[in-house]
Coordinates of C-alpha atoms in Angstrom, one line a residue:
Chain A
M1 CA 21.8 12.9 -67.7
E2 CA 25.6 13.0 -66.6
Y3 CA 28.1 10.0 -66.7
L4 CA 31.3 9.5 -64.8
I5 CA 33.3 6.2 -65.1
G6 CA 36.8 5.4 -63.7
I7 CA 38.7 2.3 -64.1
Q8 CA 42.0 1.5 -61.9
G9 CA 44.8 -0.3 -63.5
P10 CA 48.2 -1.8 -61.9
D11 CA 49.9 1.7 -62.3
F12 CA 47.3 3.8 -63.8
V13 CA 43.8 5.2 -63.4
L14 CA 41.7 6.0 -66.7
V15 CA 38.8 8.3 -65.9
A16 CA 36.1 9.5 -68.4
A17 CA 33.4 12.1 -68.1
D18 CA 30.5 13.1 -70.5
S19 CA 31.0 16.6 -71.6
V20 CA 27.4 17.9 -71.9
A21 CA 26.3 20.8 -69.9
A22 CA 22.3 21.1 -69.9
S23 CA 19.7 23.3 -68.7
S24 CA 16.3 21.5 -68.6
I25 CA 16.0 20.5 -72.2
I26 CA 18.5 22.3 -73.9
K27 CA 22.3 21.4 -74.5
M28 CA 23.9 24.6 -73.2
K29 CA 27.5 23.4 -73.8
D30 CA 28.9 20.2 -75.5
D31 CA 32.4 20.6 -74.5
H32 CA 32.4 21.1 -70.8
D33 CA 35.1 19.8 -68.7
K34 CA 33.8 18.1 -65.4
M35 CA 37.1 16.9 -64.2
F36 CA 39.1 19.3 -61.5
K37 CA 42.7 19.0 -61.0
L38 CA 43.4 18.8 -57.3
S39 CA 47.2 18.3 -57.6
D40 CA 49.5 16.9 -60.0
N41 CA 48.5 13.4 -59.3
I42 CA 44.7 13.8 -58.1
L43 CA 41.7 14.5 -60.4
L44 CA 38.1 15.2 -58.9
L45 CA 35.4 14.4 -61.2
C46 CA 32.1 16.2 -60.2
V47 CA 28.5 15.8 -61.3
G48 CA 25.2 17.0 -59.8
E49 CA 23.4 20.1 -59.0
A50 CA 24.2 23.0 -61.1
G51 CA 26.3 25.6 -59.0
D52 CA 27.0 22.7 -56.4
T53 CA 29.4 21.1 -58.4
V54 CA 31.7 24.0 -59.3
Q55 CA 31.5 25.6 -55.7
F56 CA 32.4 22.2 -53.9
A57 CA 35.0 21.1 -56.6
E58 CA 36.8 24.6 -56.5
Y59 CA 36.8 24.7 -52.8
I60 CA 38.4 21.4 -52.3
Q61 CA 41.0 22.3 -55.0
K62 CA 41.9 25.5 -53.4
N63 CA 42.1 23.9 -50.0
L64 CA 44.5 21.3 -51.2
Q65 CA 46.6 23.8 -52.9
L66 CA 46.8 25.9 -49.7
Y67 CA 47.8 22.6 -47.8
K68 CA 50.5 22.1 -50.0
M69 CA 51.7 26.0 -49.9
R70 CA 51.4 25.8 -46.0
N71 CA 53.1 22.4 -45.4
G72 CA 55.2 21.9 -48.4
Y73 CA 53.9 18.6 -49.4
E74 CA 50.6 17.6 -51.1
L75 CA 48.1 15.4 -49.8
S76 CA 47.8 11.8 -50.7
P77 CA 44.9 10.7 -52.7
T78 CA 43.6 8.8 -49.6
A79 CA 43.8 11.8 -47.5
A80 CA 42.2 14.1 -50.1
A81 CA 39.3 11.9 -50.4
N82 CA 38.8 11.7 -46.7
F83 CA 39.0 15.5 -46.5
T84 CA 36.4 15.7 -49.3
R85 CA 34.0 13.3 -47.6
K86 CA 34.4 15.1 -44.5
N87 CA 33.3 18.3 -45.9
L88 CA 30.4 16.5 -47.6
A89 CA 29.4 15.0 -44.6
D90 CA 29.5 18.1 -42.5
Y91 CA 27.2 19.8 -45.0
L92 CA 24.8 17.0 -45.5
R93 CA 22.5 17.6 -42.2
S94 CA 22.7 21.3 -42.7
R95 CA 20.0 23.2 -44.0
T96 CA 22.3 23.5 -47.4
P97 CA 23.8 20.2 -48.2
Y98 CA 25.5 20.1 -51.5
H99 CA 24.1 17.6 -54.2
V100 CA 27.0 16.3 -55.7
N101 CA 28.5 13.1 -56.9
L102 CA 32.3 12.5 -57.1
L103 CA 34.8 10.1 -58.5
L104 CA 38.3 11.0 -57.0
A105 CA 41.2 9.5 -58.7
G106 CA 44.8 9.6 -57.9
Y107 CA 48.1 8.1 -58.0
D108 CA 50.3 8.0 -54.7
Q109 CA 54.1 7.4 -55.4
A110 CA 54.0 5.0 -52.2
D111 CA 50.8 3.3 -52.5
G112 CA 50.1 3.3 -56.3
P113 CA 46.9 4.2 -58.1
A114 CA 43.7 4.8 -56.4
L115 CA 40.1 5.2 -57.3
F116 CA 37.3 6.6 -55.0
Y117 CA 33.7 6.6 -55.2
M118 CA 31.9 9.1 -53.3
D119 CA 28.2 9.9 -53.5
H120 CA 25.9 12.7 -52.4
L121 CA 25.2 11.1 -49.2
S122 CA 29.0 11.4 -48.6
A123 CA 29.6 7.6 -48.8
L124 CA 33.1 6.9 -49.7
A125 CA 34.5 3.8 -51.0
K126 CA 37.9 2.7 -52.7
A127 CA 37.1 0.9 -55.8
P128 CA 38.7 -0.8 -58.8
F129 CA 36.1 0.5 -61.1
A130 CA 33.2 3.0 -60.4
A131 CA 30.7 4.9 -62.5
H132 CA 27.9 7.5 -61.9
G133 CA 24.9 8.6 -63.4
Y134 CA 22.0 6.6 -65.2
G135 CA 24.8 5.4 -67.3
A136 CA 26.1 3.3 -64.7
F137 CA 22.9 0.9 -64.6
L138 CA 24.0 0.0 -68.1
T139 CA 27.8 -0.1 -67.6
L140 CA 28.8 -1.7 -64.3
S141 CA 27.9 -5.0 -65.6
I142 CA 30.0 -4.8 -68.4
L143 CA 32.9 -3.7 -66.0
D144 CA 32.1 -6.5 -63.8
R145 CA 32.3 -8.9 -66.7
Y146 CA 35.6 -7.6 -68.4
Y147 CA 37.5 -5.9 -65.7
K148 CA 40.7 -7.9 -64.5
P149 CA 43.3 -6.2 -62.1
D150 CA 46.1 -6.4 -64.3
L151 CA 44.6 -4.6 -67.5
T152 CA 47.0 -2.6 -69.5
R153 CA 46.4 0.9 -70.3
E154 CA 45.1 -0.3 -74.1
D155 CA 42.7 -3.1 -72.2
G156 CA 41.4 -0.1 -70.1
V157 CA 40.7 2.1 -73.0
A158 CA 39.3 -0.8 -74.9
L159 CA 36.9 -1.3 -72.0
L160 CA 35.8 2.1 -71.8
Q161 CA 34.9 2.1 -75.4
K162 CA 32.7 -1.0 -74.8
C163 CA 31.0 1.0 -72.0
I164 CA 30.4 3.9 -74.2
Q165 CA 29.4 1.9 -77.2
E166 CA 26.6 0.5 -74.8
L167 CA 25.5 3.7 -73.7
N168 CA 25.1 4.8 -77.3
K169 CA 23.1 1.7 -78.0
R170 CA 20.7 1.6 -74.7
F171 CA 20.8 5.0 -73.2
I172 CA 17.9 7.4 -74.3
L173 CA 19.6 10.4 -73.9
N174 CA 22.4 11.3 -76.3
L175 CA 25.9 11.8 -75.0
P176 CA 28.0 12.3 -78.2
S177 CA 31.5 13.1 -76.5
F178 CA 33.9 12.3 -73.4
N179 CA 36.7 13.8 -71.8
V180 CA 39.2 11.1 -71.1
R181 CA 42.2 11.4 -68.8
V182 CA 44.8 8.7 -67.4
I183 CA 46.5 9.3 -64.3
D184 CA 50.0 7.4 -63.8
K185 CA 53.2 8.3 -62.0
E186 CA 54.2 11.1 -64.4
G187 CA 51.1 12.8 -63.6
V188 CA 47.6 13.5 -65.7
H189 CA 47.4 13.0 -69.2
D190 CA 44.9 13.9 -71.7
L191 CA 43.8 11.2 -73.9
E192 CA 42.0 12.3 -77.2
K193 CA 38.6 13.4 -76.7
V194 CA 36.6 10.6 -77.5
R195 CA 33.6 10.9 -79.9
V196 CA 31.3 8.3 -80.5
I197 CA 30.3 7.8 -84.1
P198 CA 26.9 6.3 -84.6
Q199 CA 26.8 3.0 -86.3
Chain B
M7 CA 44.7 19.0 -38.9
A8 CA 46.1 22.2 -40.6
L9 CA 43.3 22.2 -43.2
E10 CA 40.6 21.7 -40.5
D11 CA 41.9 24.8 -38.7
F12 CA 41.8 26.9 -41.6
C13 CA 38.5 25.8 -42.8
S14 CA 37.3 26.4 -39.4
F15 CA 34.7 23.4 -39.2
R16 CA 34.4 24.0 -35.9
N17 CA 32.6 27.3 -36.4
N18 CA 29.0 26.2 -36.6
P19 CA 27.3 27.6 -40.2
H20 CA 24.0 27.7 -38.7
L21 CA 24.7 30.7 -36.6
W22 CA 25.5 32.9 -39.7
T23 CA 23.1 35.7 -40.5
P24 CA 21.1 35.8 -43.5
A25 CA 22.8 37.5 -46.6
S26 CA 21.4 40.9 -47.1
L27 CA 22.6 42.3 -50.4
L28 CA 23.4 45.9 -49.3
L29 CA 24.6 45.5 -45.6
P30 CA 27.8 43.7 -46.2
L31 CA 28.9 46.0 -49.0
Q32 CA 28.2 49.1 -47.3
N33 CA 29.9 48.3 -44.0
P34 CA 33.1 46.3 -44.5
A35 CA 34.5 47.1 -41.1
S36 CA 31.6 45.6 -39.3
S37 CA 31.7 42.1 -40.4
T38 CA 34.3 40.2 -38.2
P39 CA 34.0 36.6 -37.7
G40 CA 33.7 35.3 -34.2
I41 CA 31.1 38.0 -33.1
P42 CA 27.7 36.0 -32.4
K43 CA 25.0 36.5 -35.0
H44 CA 21.6 36.8 -33.9
H45 CA 19.2 35.2 -36.4
H46 CA 19.3 33.1 -39.3
S47 CA 17.0 32.3 -42.1
G48 CA 19.0 29.3 -43.9
R49 CA 20.8 31.6 -46.3
R50 CA 24.5 32.0 -46.1
R51 CA 26.0 35.4 -45.3
L52 CA 28.5 37.0 -47.4
E53 CA 31.3 38.1 -45.3
L54 CA 33.8 41.0 -46.2
S55 CA 37.3 41.2 -45.7
N56 CA 38.7 43.9 -43.6
K57 CA 40.9 45.3 -46.2
D58 CA 39.7 48.0 -48.3
D59 CA 41.5 47.1 -51.6
G60 CA 40.8 43.4 -51.4
P61 CA 38.1 41.7 -53.2
P62 CA 34.6 42.6 -51.9
L63 CA 33.7 38.9 -51.0
H64 CA 35.6 37.2 -48.4
L65 CA 35.2 33.4 -49.1
S66 CA 35.6 31.5 -45.8
L67 CA 33.2 28.4 -46.3
P68 CA 31.9 27.0 -49.3
P69 CA 28.4 28.1 -49.7
A70 CA 26.3 25.2 -50.0
S71 CA 23.3 24.5 -52.2
A72 CA 19.8 25.2 -50.7
A73 CA 16.9 23.1 -51.2
R74 CA 14.8 23.7 -48.4
R75 CA 14.0 27.1 -46.7
L76 CA 12.4 26.9 -43.6
M77 CA 10.8 30.5 -43.5
P78 CA 7.4 30.8 -45.2
T79 CA 7.3 33.3 -48.4
V80 CA 5.2 36.3 -48.1
R81 CA 2.5 35.8 -50.7
R82 CA 3.1 37.6 -53.9
P83 CA 0.4 40.1 -55.2
F84 CA 1.0 39.1 -58.8
P85 CA 3.2 36.9 -60.8
L86 CA 6.8 37.5 -61.4
T87 CA 8.0 39.0 -64.5
H88 CA 9.4 36.2 -66.6
G89 CA 9.9 34.8 -70.1
T90 CA 12.3 36.5 -72.7
T91 CA 14.5 35.5 -75.6
T92 CA 17.9 36.5 -75.5
L93 CA 21.0 35.4 -77.1
G94 CA 24.6 36.1 -77.6
F95 CA 27.5 34.7 -79.7
V96 CA 30.9 35.2 -81.0
F97 CA 32.0 35.5 -84.4
Q98 CA 35.1 36.9 -86.5
G99 CA 33.9 40.5 -86.0
G100 CA 33.3 40.3 -82.3
V101 CA 30.1 39.7 -80.2
I102 CA 26.3 40.0 -80.9
A103 CA 23.9 40.3 -78.0
A104 CA 20.2 40.3 -78.9
A105 CA 17.1 40.2 -76.9
D106 CA 13.2 41.0 -77.2
T107 CA 11.8 43.7 -75.3
R108 CA 8.7 42.0 -73.7
A109 CA 8.2 41.8 -69.8
S110 CA 5.4 39.6 -68.9
A111 CA 3.6 38.9 -65.7
G112 CA 1.7 35.7 -66.2
G113 CA -0.5 36.3 -68.8
L114 CA -0.1 40.1 -69.0
V115 CA 2.4 42.0 -70.9
A116 CA 3.7 44.1 -68.2
C117 CA 6.0 46.1 -70.3
P118 CA 6.4 46.0 -74.3
E119 CA 9.4 48.3 -74.2
V120 CA 11.8 46.7 -71.3
H121 CA 15.7 47.1 -72.1
K122 CA 17.2 43.6 -71.7
I123 CA 20.7 44.4 -72.9
I124 CA 22.4 46.2 -70.0
P125 CA 25.7 47.8 -70.5
V126 CA 28.3 47.1 -67.4
H127 CA 31.2 49.0 -68.9
S128 CA 32.5 50.1 -72.3
H129 CA 33.3 46.7 -73.5
L130 CA 30.7 44.7 -71.4
V131 CA 27.0 44.2 -71.7
V132 CA 25.0 41.7 -69.9
T133 CA 21.8 40.3 -71.2
S134 CA 19.3 39.4 -68.8
S135 CA 16.5 36.8 -68.4
G136 CA 14.5 35.4 -65.5
S137 CA 12.8 37.8 -63.2
G138 CA 12.8 41.3 -64.3
A139 CA 13.3 43.0 -61.1
D140 CA 16.0 40.6 -60.2
C141 CA 17.8 41.0 -63.4
V142 CA 18.0 45.0 -63.1
L143 CA 19.1 44.6 -59.5
W144 CA 21.9 42.3 -60.1
A145 CA 23.0 44.1 -63.2
R146 CA 23.3 47.4 -61.3
A147 CA 25.1 45.5 -58.4
L148 CA 27.6 44.1 -60.8
E149 CA 28.2 47.2 -62.6
R150 CA 28.9 48.8 -59.0
E151 CA 31.4 46.1 -58.1
I152 CA 33.3 46.5 -61.6
R153 CA 33.5 50.0 -61.2
L154 CA 34.7 49.8 -57.7
Y155 CA 37.2 47.0 -59.1
R156 CA 38.7 49.3 -61.4
L157 CA 38.9 52.2 -59.1
R158 CA 40.9 50.0 -56.4
H159 CA 43.1 47.9 -59.1
G160 CA 43.4 50.6 -62.1
R161 CA 42.3 48.0 -64.7
V162 CA 39.1 46.7 -65.9
L163 CA 38.5 43.1 -64.7
S164 CA 38.3 40.3 -67.3
V165 CA 35.0 39.0 -68.5
R166 CA 35.8 35.6 -66.9
G167 CA 36.6 37.3 -63.5
T168 CA 33.4 39.4 -63.8
A169 CA 31.3 36.0 -64.4
K170 CA 33.1 34.3 -61.3
L171 CA 32.2 37.4 -59.4
L172 CA 28.7 37.5 -60.2
A173 CA 28.3 33.6 -59.9
F174 CA 29.8 34.3 -56.1
M175 CA 27.6 37.4 -55.6
L176 CA 24.4 35.1 -56.7
H177 CA 25.4 31.9 -54.6
P178 CA 24.0 32.9 -51.1
F179 CA 20.8 33.2 -52.8
K180 CA 20.7 29.8 -54.3
G181 CA 17.4 28.0 -53.2
T182 CA 15.5 31.6 -52.8
D183 CA 13.1 33.0 -55.5
V184 CA 16.1 34.9 -56.7
C185 CA 15.9 34.2 -60.5
V186 CA 18.3 35.5 -62.9
A187 CA 20.1 34.1 -66.1
L188 CA 22.7 36.5 -67.3
T189 CA 24.8 36.3 -70.6
L190 CA 28.0 38.3 -70.1
C191 CA 29.0 39.5 -73.7
G192 CA 32.2 41.4 -73.5
W193 CA 35.4 41.9 -75.1
D194 CA 38.6 41.4 -73.0
Q195 CA 41.2 44.1 -73.7
G196 CA 45.0 43.0 -72.9
P197 CA 46.5 43.2 -70.6
N198 CA 44.3 42.2 -67.7
G199 CA 45.4 38.8 -67.3
A200 CA 42.8 37.3 -69.7
R201 CA 43.6 36.3 -73.3
E202 CA 42.4 39.3 -75.7
G203 CA 39.1 38.8 -77.6
P204 CA 35.3 38.3 -77.5
K205 CA 33.8 36.2 -74.7
V206 CA 30.3 35.1 -73.9
I207 CA 29.7 33.5 -70.4
Y208 CA 26.4 32.6 -69.1
V209 CA 25.8 33.1 -65.5
C210 CA 22.6 31.8 -63.7
S211 CA 21.2 32.1 -60.3
D212 CA 21.3 28.2 -59.7
G213 CA 25.1 28.8 -59.8
A214 CA 26.0 27.8 -63.3
R215 CA 28.7 29.5 -65.1
L216 CA 29.5 28.4 -68.4
Q217 CA 31.7 30.1 -71.0
G218 CA 31.3 29.3 -74.7
E219 CA 30.7 30.6 -78.3
L220 CA 26.7 30.8 -78.4
F221 CA 24.1 31.0 -75.7
S222 CA 20.5 31.6 -75.9
V223 CA 18.5 31.9 -72.7
G224 CA 14.9 32.2 -71.8
S225 CA 11.4 30.7 -72.8
G226 CA 11.8 31.5 -76.6
S227 CA 15.6 30.2 -76.4
P228 CA 14.8 26.5 -78.0
Y229 CA 13.1 28.2 -81.0
A230 CA 16.2 30.9 -81.4
Y231 CA 18.5 27.9 -81.3
G232 CA 16.9 26.3 -84.1
I233 CA 17.7 29.3 -86.0
L234 CA 21.2 30.0 -85.0
D235 CA 22.4 26.4 -84.8
G236 CA 21.6 26.3 -88.6
G237 CA 23.2 29.7 -89.5
L238 CA 26.3 30.2 -87.0
R239 CA 29.7 30.3 -88.2
W240 CA 32.9 32.0 -87.4
N241 CA 33.2 33.6 -90.9
L242 CA 30.1 35.6 -90.8
S243 CA 30.3 39.3 -92.0
R244 CA 28.8 41.8 -89.7
E245 CA 25.6 42.4 -91.8
E246 CA 25.0 38.4 -92.0
A247 CA 25.6 38.3 -88.2
F248 CA 23.0 41.0 -87.5
S249 CA 20.6 39.5 -89.6
L250 CA 21.0 36.0 -88.2
A251 CA 20.3 37.4 -84.7
R252 CA 17.3 39.5 -85.8
E253 CA 15.9 36.4 -87.5
A254 CA 16.5 34.1 -84.5
V255 CA 14.7 36.7 -82.0
F256 CA 11.9 37.2 -84.5
R257 CA 11.3 33.5 -84.9
A258 CA 11.3 33.0 -81.2
T259 CA 8.9 35.9 -80.5
H260 CA 6.6 34.5 -83.4
R261 CA 6.5 31.1 -81.6
D262 CA 6.7 32.1 -77.8
A263 CA 3.8 33.8 -76.3
Y264 CA 6.1 35.6 -73.6
S265 CA 8.6 37.1 -76.0
G266 CA 7.7 39.7 -78.4
N267 CA 7.3 43.3 -79.3
N268 CA 10.8 44.6 -80.5
V269 CA 14.4 43.2 -80.9
D270 CA 17.3 45.1 -79.5
L271 CA 20.7 44.2 -80.9
V272 CA 24.1 45.4 -79.4
Y273 CA 27.4 44.7 -81.3
I274 CA 30.6 44.5 -79.1
T275 CA 34.4 44.8 -80.7
E276 CA 37.5 46.0 -79.5
K277 CA 36.4 49.6 -79.6
G278 CA 33.5 48.9 -77.1
W279 CA 29.8 48.3 -77.4
S280 CA 27.5 49.9 -80.0
R281 CA 23.5 49.4 -79.9
R282 CA 21.5 49.4 -83.0
D283 CA 18.1 51.1 -83.5
R284 CA 15.2 49.1 -81.9
E285 CA 13.2 47.2 -84.5
D286 CA 9.3 46.7 -84.2
L287 CA 8.8 42.8 -84.9
K288 CA 5.3 43.5 -85.8
E289 CA 6.0 45.5 -88.8
E290 CA 8.7 43.0 -89.8
Y291 CA 6.3 40.2 -89.7
Y292 CA 3.7 42.0 -91.8
T293 CA 6.6 42.8 -94.3
R294 CA 7.5 39.4 -94.7
K295 CA 4.2 38.2 -94.9
E296 CA 3.9 40.5 -97.9
E297 CA 7.1 39.3 -99.5
I298 CA 5.8 35.8 -99.3
G299 CA 2.5 36.6 -100.4
K300 CA 4.0 38.0 -103.7
I301 CA 6.6 35.3 -104.2
V302 CA 3.7 32.8 -104.2
E303 CA 1.7 35.1 -106.5
E304 CA 4.7 35.1 -108.6
R305 CA 4.6 31.3 -108.7
C306 CA 1.1 31.1 -109.4
G307 CA 1.1 33.5 -112.0
K308 CA 4.1 31.4 -113.7
T309 CA 2.3 28.2 -113.9
D310 CA -0.9 29.5 -115.2

């Protein structure tokens, strides 16, 4: 139902999430933001079970902010990803696991851009591009085919558009709008909310 | 690592006692972390901070989702009351909250005159759907917490704050049979940290918390959405908004077996909430049937 996608370039990470909040067959909201700002340079995209997403993401978000207050510096994207994974893993074999799928995207001043894929079983992988949801089945092959490690921002947006067009054509569920953001050394920037016009 | 120390990952969450709604809220002094707990049932425990003027909830570890409960449930003597049509929307003149008044238990109409729109304070009402008993309980608990907050902090909590408080109160019961889906319809007055104006926020026991301009909840909600999506605009006049809300509930109660009887309408502005008289939909139905009958007769009369 929900769709997340991330594409890493040489000096930026482009991430997008659909903006539908659904409850069974009803779209409760069509402008829902599934991205959580963990720090000035890190975004967490979180989908999954209804309450778990917000609870888990906000917990990670507040803890990272607390770390910055206590220690005077922010965690790097790699450290944040590993912290998130540890949390998820600790709860995995409890009676009350979180059922969330995540993408963590960030820009480190020292190491550059980073995109991490994490699933509900707490598997963590750093990847040049990644997607979550049923839509991933349709779009990963497009990413495989057209991705180049040195793509520019325009190339990244064009690749994202290709993926969204494919979803529109072949995915049975209607995902009419997406939130798109870019992270680079200046921080997080909103791109215009992408609305797909049916052809 | 600093974070790990703070997050107390070494504490074993399995030893926590089950959440009992009344106990932590009545005995703040008795809840200190580190005291060994005795029994557990898979539900997470609400811990209180020890300060009197702090928030009533102590958020130490993230409450997690619960898919499995190891304790067998007591068999219910009758099916829980479910089934409803409620809606809330904002427009230029404020917030409208409307609901039907039927409480059904399986195929029985357990009560035809329930109040599903419950005031929390002068500028906030909550429409309830899901299990009737749970909704009444949680609405009262919320009312109490808001009143306590006002006494402690000297101001009314914003609607968004209320929604977050409610979501955190409900979260320990996720995975149990608690079933509430509440729509908070209210008006934020400045200055309480929130932008002033009308707000509609949907909170449910699954943990969802969504702010928006229109929500309809319950078994009759798809029918209500059909009417509301076609007619709702920001520039509606007050009378138009009333009639849209009534029409949506009326059509939903016509098609949905578990909604019916009467429609309640509450209207919230910066001056507070005010309730319209309850209207019987049966009479509405017959009145309209007559009107349509007359129109058809006239048309037939003209063509003859």
